[in-house]
PDB file of C-alpha atoms in Angstrom:
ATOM      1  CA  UNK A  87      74.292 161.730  54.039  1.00 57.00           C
ATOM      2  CA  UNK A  88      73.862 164.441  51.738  1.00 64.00           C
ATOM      3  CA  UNK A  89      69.917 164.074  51.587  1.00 66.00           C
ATOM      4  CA  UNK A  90      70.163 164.184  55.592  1.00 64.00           C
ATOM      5  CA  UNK A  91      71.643 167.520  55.629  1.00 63.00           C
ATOM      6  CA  UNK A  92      69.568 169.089  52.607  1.00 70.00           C
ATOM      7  CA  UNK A  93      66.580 168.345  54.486  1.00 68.00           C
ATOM      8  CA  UNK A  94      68.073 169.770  58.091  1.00 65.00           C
ATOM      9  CA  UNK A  95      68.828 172.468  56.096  1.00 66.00           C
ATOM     10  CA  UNK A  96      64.732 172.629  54.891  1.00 68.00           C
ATOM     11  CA  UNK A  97      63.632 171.890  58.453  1.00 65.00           C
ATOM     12  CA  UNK A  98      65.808 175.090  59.787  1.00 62.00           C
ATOM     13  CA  UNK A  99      64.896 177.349  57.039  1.00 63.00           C
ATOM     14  CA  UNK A 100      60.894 176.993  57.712  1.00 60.00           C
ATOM     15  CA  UNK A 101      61.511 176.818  60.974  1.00 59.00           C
ATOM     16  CA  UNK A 102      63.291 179.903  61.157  1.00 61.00           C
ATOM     17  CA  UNK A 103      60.670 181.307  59.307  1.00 61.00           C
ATOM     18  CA  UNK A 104      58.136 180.033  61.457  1.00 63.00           C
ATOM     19  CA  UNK A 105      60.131 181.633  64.410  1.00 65.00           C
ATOM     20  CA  UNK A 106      60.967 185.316  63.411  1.00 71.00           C
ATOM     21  CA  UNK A 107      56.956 185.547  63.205  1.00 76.00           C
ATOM     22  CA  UNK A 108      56.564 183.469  66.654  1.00 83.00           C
ATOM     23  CA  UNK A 109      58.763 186.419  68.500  1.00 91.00           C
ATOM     24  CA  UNK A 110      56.333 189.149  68.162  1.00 90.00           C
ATOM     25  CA  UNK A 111      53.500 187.212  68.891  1.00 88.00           C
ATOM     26  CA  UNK A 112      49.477 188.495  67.716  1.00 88.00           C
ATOM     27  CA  UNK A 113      47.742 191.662  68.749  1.00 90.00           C
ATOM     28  CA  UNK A 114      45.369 191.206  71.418  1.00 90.00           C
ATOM     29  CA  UNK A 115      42.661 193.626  72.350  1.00 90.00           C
ATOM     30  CA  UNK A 116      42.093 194.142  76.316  1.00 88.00           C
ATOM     31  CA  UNK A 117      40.310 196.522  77.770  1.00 86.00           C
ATOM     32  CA  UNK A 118      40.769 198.968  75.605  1.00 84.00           C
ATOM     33  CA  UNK A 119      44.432 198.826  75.027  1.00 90.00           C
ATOM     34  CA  UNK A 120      46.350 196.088  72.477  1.00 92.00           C
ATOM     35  CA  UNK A 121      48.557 194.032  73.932  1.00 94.00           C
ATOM     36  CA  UNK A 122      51.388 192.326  72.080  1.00 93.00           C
ATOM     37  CA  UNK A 123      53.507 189.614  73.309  1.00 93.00           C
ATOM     38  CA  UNK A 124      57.244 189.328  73.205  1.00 94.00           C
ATOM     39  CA  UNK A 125      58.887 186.301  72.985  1.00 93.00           C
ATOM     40  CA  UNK A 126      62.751 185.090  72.917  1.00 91.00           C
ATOM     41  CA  UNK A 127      63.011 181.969  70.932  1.00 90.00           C
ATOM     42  CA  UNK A 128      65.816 179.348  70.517  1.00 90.00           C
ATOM     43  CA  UNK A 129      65.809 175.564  68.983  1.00 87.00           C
ATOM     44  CA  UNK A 130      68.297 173.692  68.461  1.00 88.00           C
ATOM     45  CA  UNK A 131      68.826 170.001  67.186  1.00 85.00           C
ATOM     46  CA  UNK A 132      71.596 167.281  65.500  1.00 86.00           C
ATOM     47  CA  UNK A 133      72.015 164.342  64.092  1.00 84.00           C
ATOM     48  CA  UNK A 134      74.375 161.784  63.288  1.00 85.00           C
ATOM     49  CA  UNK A 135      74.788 158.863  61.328  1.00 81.00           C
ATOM     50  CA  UNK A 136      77.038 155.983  60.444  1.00 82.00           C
ATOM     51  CA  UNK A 137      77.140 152.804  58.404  1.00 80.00           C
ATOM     52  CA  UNK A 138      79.684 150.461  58.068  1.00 80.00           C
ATOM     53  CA  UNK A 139      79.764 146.308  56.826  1.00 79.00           C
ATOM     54  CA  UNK A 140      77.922 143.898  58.921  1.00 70.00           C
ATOM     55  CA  UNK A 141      79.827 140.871  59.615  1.00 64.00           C
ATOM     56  CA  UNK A 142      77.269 139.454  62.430  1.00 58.00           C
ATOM     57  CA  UNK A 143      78.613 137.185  64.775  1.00 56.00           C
ATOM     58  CA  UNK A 144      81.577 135.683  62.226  1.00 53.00           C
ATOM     59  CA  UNK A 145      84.626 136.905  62.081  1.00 55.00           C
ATOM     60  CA  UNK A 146      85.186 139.496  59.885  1.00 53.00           C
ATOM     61  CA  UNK A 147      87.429 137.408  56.903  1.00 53.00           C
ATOM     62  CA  UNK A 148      84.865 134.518  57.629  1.00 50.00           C
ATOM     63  CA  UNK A 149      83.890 133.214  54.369  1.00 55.00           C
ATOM     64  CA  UNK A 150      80.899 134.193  52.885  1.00 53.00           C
ATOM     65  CA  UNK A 151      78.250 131.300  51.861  1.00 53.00           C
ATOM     66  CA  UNK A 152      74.943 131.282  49.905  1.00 53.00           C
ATOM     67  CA  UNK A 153      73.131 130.567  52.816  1.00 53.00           C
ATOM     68  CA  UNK A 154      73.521 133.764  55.148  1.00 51.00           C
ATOM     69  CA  UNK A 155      74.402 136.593  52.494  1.00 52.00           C
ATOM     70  CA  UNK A 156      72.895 138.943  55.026  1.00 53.00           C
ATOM     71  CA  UNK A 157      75.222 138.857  57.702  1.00 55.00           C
ATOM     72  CA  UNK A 158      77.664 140.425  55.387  1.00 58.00           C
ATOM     73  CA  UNK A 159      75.320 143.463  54.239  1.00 76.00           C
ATOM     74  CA  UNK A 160      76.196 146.959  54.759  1.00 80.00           C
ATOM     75  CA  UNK A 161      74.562 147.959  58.348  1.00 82.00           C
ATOM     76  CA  UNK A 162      73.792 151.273  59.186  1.00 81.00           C
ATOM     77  CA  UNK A 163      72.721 153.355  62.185  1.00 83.00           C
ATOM     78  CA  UNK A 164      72.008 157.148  63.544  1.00 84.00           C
ATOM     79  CA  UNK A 165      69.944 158.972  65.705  1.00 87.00           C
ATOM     80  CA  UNK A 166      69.177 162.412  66.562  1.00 85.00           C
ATOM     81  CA  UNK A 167      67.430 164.480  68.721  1.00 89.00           C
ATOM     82  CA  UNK A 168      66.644 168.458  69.475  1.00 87.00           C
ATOM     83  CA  UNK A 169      64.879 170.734  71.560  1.00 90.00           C
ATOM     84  CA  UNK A 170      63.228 174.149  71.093  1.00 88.00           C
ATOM     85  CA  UNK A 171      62.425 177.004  73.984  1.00 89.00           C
ATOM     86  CA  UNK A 172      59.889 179.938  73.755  1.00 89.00           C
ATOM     87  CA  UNK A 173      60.460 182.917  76.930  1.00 89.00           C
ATOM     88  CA  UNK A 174      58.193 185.914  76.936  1.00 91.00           C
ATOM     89  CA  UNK A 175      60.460 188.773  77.761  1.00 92.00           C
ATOM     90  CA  UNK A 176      57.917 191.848  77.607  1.00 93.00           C
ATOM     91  CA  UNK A 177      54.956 192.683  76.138  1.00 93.00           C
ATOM     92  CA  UNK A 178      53.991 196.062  74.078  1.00 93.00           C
ATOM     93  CA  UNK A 179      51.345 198.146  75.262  1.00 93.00           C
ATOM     94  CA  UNK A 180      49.397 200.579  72.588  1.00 91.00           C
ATOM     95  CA  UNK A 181      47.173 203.130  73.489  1.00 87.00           C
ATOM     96  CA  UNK A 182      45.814 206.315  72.128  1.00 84.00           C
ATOM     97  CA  UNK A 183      49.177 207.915  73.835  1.00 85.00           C
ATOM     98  CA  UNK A 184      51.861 205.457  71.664  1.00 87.00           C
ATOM     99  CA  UNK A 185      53.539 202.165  71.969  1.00 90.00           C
ATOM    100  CA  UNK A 186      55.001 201.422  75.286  1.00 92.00           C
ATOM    101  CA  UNK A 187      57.481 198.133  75.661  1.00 93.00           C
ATOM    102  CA  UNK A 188      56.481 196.442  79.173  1.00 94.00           C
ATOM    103  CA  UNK A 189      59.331 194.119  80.159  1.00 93.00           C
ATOM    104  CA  UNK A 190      58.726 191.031  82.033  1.00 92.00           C
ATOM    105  CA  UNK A 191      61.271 189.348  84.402  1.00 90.00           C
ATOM    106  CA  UNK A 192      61.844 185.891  85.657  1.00 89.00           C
ATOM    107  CA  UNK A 193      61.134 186.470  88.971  1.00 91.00           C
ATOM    108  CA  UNK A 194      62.224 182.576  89.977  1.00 92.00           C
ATOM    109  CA  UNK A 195      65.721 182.599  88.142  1.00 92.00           C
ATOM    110  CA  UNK A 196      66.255 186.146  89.531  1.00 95.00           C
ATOM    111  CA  UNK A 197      65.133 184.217  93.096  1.00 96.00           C
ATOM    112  CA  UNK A 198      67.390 181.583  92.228  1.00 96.00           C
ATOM    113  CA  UNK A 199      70.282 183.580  91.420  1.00 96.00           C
ATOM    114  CA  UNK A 200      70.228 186.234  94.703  1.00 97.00           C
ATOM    115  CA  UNK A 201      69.987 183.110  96.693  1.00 97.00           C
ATOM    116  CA  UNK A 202      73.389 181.904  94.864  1.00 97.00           C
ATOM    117  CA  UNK A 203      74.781 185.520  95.247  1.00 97.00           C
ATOM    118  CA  UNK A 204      73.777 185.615  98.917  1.00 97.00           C
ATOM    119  CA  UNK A 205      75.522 182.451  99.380  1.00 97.00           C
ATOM    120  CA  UNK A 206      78.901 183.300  97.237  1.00 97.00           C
ATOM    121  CA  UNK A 207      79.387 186.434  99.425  1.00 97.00           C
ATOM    122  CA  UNK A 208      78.961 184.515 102.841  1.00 96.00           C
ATOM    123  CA  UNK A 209      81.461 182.520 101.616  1.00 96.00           C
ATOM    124  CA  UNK A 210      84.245 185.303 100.671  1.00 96.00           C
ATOM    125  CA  UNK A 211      82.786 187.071 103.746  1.00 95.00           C
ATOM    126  CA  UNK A 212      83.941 184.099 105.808  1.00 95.00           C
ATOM    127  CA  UNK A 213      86.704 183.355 104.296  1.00 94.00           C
ATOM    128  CA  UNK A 214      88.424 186.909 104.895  1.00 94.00           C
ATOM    129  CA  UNK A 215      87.589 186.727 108.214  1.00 93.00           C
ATOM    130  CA  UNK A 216      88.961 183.656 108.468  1.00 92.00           C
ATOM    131  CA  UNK A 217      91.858 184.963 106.970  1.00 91.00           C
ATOM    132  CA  UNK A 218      92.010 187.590 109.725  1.00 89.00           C
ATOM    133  CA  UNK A 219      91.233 186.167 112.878  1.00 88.00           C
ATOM    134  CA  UNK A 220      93.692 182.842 111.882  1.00 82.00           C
ATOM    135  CA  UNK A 221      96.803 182.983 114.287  1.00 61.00           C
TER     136      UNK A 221
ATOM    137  CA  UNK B 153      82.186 168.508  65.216  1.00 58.00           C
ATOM    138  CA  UNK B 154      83.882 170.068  62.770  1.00 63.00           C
ATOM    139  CA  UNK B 155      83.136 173.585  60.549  1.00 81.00           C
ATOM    140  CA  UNK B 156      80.668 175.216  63.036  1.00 86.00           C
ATOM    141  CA  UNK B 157      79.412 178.656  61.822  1.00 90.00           C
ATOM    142  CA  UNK B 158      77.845 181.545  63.722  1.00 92.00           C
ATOM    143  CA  UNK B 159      75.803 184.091  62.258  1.00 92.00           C
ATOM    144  CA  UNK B 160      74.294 186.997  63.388  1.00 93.00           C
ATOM    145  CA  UNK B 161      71.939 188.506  61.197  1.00 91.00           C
ATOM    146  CA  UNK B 162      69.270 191.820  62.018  1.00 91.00           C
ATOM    147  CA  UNK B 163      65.875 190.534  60.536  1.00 89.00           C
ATOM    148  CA  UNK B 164      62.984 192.728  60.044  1.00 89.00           C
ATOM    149  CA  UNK B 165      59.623 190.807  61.282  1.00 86.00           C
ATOM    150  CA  UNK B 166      56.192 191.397  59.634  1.00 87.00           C
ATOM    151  CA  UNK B 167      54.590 195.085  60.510  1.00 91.00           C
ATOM    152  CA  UNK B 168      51.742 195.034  62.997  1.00 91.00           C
ATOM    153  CA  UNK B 169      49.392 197.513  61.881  1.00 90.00           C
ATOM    154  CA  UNK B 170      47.781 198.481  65.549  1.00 88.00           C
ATOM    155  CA  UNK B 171      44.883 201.166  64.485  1.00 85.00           C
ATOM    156  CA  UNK B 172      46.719 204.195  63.295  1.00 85.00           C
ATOM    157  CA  UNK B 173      50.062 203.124  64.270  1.00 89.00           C
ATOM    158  CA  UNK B 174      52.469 200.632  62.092  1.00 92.00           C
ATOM    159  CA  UNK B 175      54.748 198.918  64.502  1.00 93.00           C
ATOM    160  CA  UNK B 176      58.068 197.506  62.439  1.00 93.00           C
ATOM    161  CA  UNK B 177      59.925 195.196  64.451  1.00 93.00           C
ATOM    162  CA  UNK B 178      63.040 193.682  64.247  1.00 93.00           C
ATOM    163  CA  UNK B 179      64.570 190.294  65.393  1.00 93.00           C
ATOM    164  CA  UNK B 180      68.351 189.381  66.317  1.00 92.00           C
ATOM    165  CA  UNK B 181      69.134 185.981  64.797  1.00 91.00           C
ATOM    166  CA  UNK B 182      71.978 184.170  65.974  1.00 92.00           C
ATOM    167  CA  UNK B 183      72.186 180.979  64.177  1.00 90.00           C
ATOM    168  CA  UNK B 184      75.247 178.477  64.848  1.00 90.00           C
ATOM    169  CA  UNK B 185      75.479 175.303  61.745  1.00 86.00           C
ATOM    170  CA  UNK B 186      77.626 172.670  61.979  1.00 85.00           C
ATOM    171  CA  UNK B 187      79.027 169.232  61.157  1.00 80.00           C
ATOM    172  CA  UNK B 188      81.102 166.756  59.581  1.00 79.00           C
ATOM    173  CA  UNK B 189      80.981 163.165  58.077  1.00 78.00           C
ATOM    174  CA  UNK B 190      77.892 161.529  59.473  1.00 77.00           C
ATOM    175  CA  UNK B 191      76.776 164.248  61.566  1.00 82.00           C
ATOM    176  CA  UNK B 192      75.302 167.830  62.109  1.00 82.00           C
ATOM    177  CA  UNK B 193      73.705 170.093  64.242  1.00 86.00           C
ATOM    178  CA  UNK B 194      71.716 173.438  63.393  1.00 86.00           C
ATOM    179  CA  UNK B 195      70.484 175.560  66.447  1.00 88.00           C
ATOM    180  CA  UNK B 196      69.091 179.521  66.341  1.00 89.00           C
ATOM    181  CA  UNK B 197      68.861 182.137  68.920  1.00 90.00           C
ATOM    182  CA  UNK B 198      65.474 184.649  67.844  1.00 92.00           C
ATOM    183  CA  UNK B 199      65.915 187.647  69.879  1.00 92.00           C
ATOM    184  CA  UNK B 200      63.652 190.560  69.682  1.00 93.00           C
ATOM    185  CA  UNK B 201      65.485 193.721  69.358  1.00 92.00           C
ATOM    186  CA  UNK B 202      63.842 196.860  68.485  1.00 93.00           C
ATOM    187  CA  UNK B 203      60.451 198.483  67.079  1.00 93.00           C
ATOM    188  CA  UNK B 204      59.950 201.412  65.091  1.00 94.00           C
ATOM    189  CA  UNK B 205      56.612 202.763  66.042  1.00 92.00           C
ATOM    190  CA  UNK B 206      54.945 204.572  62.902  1.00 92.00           C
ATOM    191  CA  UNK B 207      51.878 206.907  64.111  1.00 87.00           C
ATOM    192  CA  UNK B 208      50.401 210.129  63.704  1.00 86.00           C
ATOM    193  CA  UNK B 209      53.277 212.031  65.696  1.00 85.00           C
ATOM    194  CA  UNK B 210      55.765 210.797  63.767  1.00 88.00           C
ATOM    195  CA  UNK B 211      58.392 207.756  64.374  1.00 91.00           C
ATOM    196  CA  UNK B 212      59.678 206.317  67.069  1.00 92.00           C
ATOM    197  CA  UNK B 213      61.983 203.673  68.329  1.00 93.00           C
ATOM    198  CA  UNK B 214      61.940 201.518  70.968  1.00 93.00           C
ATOM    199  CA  UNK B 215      64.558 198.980  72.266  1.00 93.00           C
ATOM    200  CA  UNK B 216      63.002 195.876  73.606  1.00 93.00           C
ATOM    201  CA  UNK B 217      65.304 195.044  77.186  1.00 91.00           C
ATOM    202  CA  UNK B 218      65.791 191.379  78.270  1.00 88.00           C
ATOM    203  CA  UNK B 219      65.291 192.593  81.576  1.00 91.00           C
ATOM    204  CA  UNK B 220      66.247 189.003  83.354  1.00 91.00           C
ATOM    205  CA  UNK B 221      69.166 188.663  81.519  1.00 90.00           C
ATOM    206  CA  UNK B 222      70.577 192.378  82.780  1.00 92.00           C
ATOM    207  CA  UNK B 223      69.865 191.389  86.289  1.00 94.00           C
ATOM    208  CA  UNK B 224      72.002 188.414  86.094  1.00 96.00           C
ATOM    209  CA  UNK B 225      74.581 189.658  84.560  1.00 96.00           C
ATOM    210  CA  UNK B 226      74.475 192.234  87.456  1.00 97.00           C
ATOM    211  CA  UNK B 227      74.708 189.757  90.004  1.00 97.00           C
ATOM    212  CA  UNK B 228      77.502 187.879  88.235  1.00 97.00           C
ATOM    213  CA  UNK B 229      78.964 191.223  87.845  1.00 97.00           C
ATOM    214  CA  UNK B 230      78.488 191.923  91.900  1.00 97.00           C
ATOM    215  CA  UNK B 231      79.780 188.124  92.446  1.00 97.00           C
ATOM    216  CA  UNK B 232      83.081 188.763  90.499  1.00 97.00           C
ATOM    217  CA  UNK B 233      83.662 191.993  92.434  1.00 97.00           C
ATOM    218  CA  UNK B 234      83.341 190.362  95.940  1.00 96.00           C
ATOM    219  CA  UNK B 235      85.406 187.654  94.691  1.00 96.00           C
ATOM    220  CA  UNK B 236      88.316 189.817  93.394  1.00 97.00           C
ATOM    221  CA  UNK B 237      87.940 192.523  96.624  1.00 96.00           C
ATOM    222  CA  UNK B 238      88.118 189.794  98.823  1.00 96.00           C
ATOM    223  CA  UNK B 239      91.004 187.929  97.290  1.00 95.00           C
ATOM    224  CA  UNK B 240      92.847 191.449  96.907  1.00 96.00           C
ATOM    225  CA  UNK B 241      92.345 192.066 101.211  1.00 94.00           C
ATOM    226  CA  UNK B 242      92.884 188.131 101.880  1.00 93.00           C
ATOM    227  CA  UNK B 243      96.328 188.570  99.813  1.00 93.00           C
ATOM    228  CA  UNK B 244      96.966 192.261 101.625  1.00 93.00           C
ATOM    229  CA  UNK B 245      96.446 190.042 104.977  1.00 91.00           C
ATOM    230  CA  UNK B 246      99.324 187.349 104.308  1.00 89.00           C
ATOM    231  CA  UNK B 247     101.410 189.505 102.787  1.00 90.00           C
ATOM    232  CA  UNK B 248     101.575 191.900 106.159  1.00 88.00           C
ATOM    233  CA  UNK B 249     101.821 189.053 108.201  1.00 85.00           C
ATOM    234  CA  UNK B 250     104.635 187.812 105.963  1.00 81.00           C
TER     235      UNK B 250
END
């Protein structure tokens, strides 16, 4: 169990390594300006895992015979998963004038999210007049 | 779960020399570790934060916006106000008619 989280601990640290350098992503001439992208990043991932004795289909204070030691072994199990998520957020923009910081928005969750808002407030709207107009 | 951690740390990223100008950035890193007997979990939040621009005219800083995230915390912002203004008039209401 130990080993397990030594080595998460190896597979965060490089990956956070990795990562810091995967925010600020590389320089990219275009027409005369450099472009560099801007990226948020977030992973995340766990595991687990047990192990207990194997008693197989007897009952656990079955005897134990020569002939099927290895329904009495030590069993073990685990599983894990993770997932990781890169989002550009802006780019910089250097000229001959400077640096300039271009943000870029999610125009579909923004979409998403007026429709919600649009929807929430037709609901309090009608509920107030509800309120009002009830005998 | 037991023993989860959060930390935030400022990290500086690796200059991008752009021509003349030195860009330094730097990078918010929330990380949150975790677990217990058997188990644990490890997740990290890279956000971009600033960059100090090093050219000819001097330095400069810039703060890098998450402009999508503003906007909807805006519109939750706008959706808690309705909610509150009109449970403030629907109370006003029953309470006059009370």
């Amino acid at each position: 169990m130990k080993e397990l989280q030594e080595l998460l601990q190896k597979i965060t640290g490089i990956s956070e390594k990795a990562n810091v350098d995967m925010v600020f992503g590389a320089p990219q001439e275009v027409a005369g300006r450099t472009l560099i992208p801007v990226a948020e990043v977030s992973y995340g991932f766990g595991a687990g895992f047990g192990s207990g004795p194997h008693s197989g289909d007897q009952e656990p204070d079955a005897e134990i015979t020569e002939t099927a030691p290895e329904k009495h072994e030590v069993a073990g199990g685990g599983g894990g998963g993770g997932g990781a998520k890169v989002r550009p957020i802006a780019y910089i923009e250097v000229d001959s004038a400077g640096a300039k910081i271009v943000p870029i928005m999610d125009e579909k969750k923004i979409a998403l999210a007026g429709i919600l808002l649009v929807a929430w407030i037709c609901g309090w709207i009608g509920l107030v007049l509800k309120t009002i107009f009830k005998q | 779960m037991n023993n989860i951690k959060t930390r935030i740390r400022l990290v500086a990223g690796t200059p991008i020399q752009v021509g003349a100008r030195r860009l330094l950035p730097s990078i918010l890193v929330t990380t949150v570790e975790g677990g217990g007997p058997g188990e644990t979990i490890r997740g990290a939040r890279l956000r971009p934060s600033s960059i100090v621009e090093q050219g000819p005219e001097g330095n400069r800083w810039h703060t890098i916006p998450n402009t999508t995230q503003d906007q909807l915390s805006l519109m939750a912002g706008i959706g808690l106000g309705v909610a509150l203004l009109s449970s403030l008039i629907i109370l006003l209401i029953e309470f006059k008619r009370a």
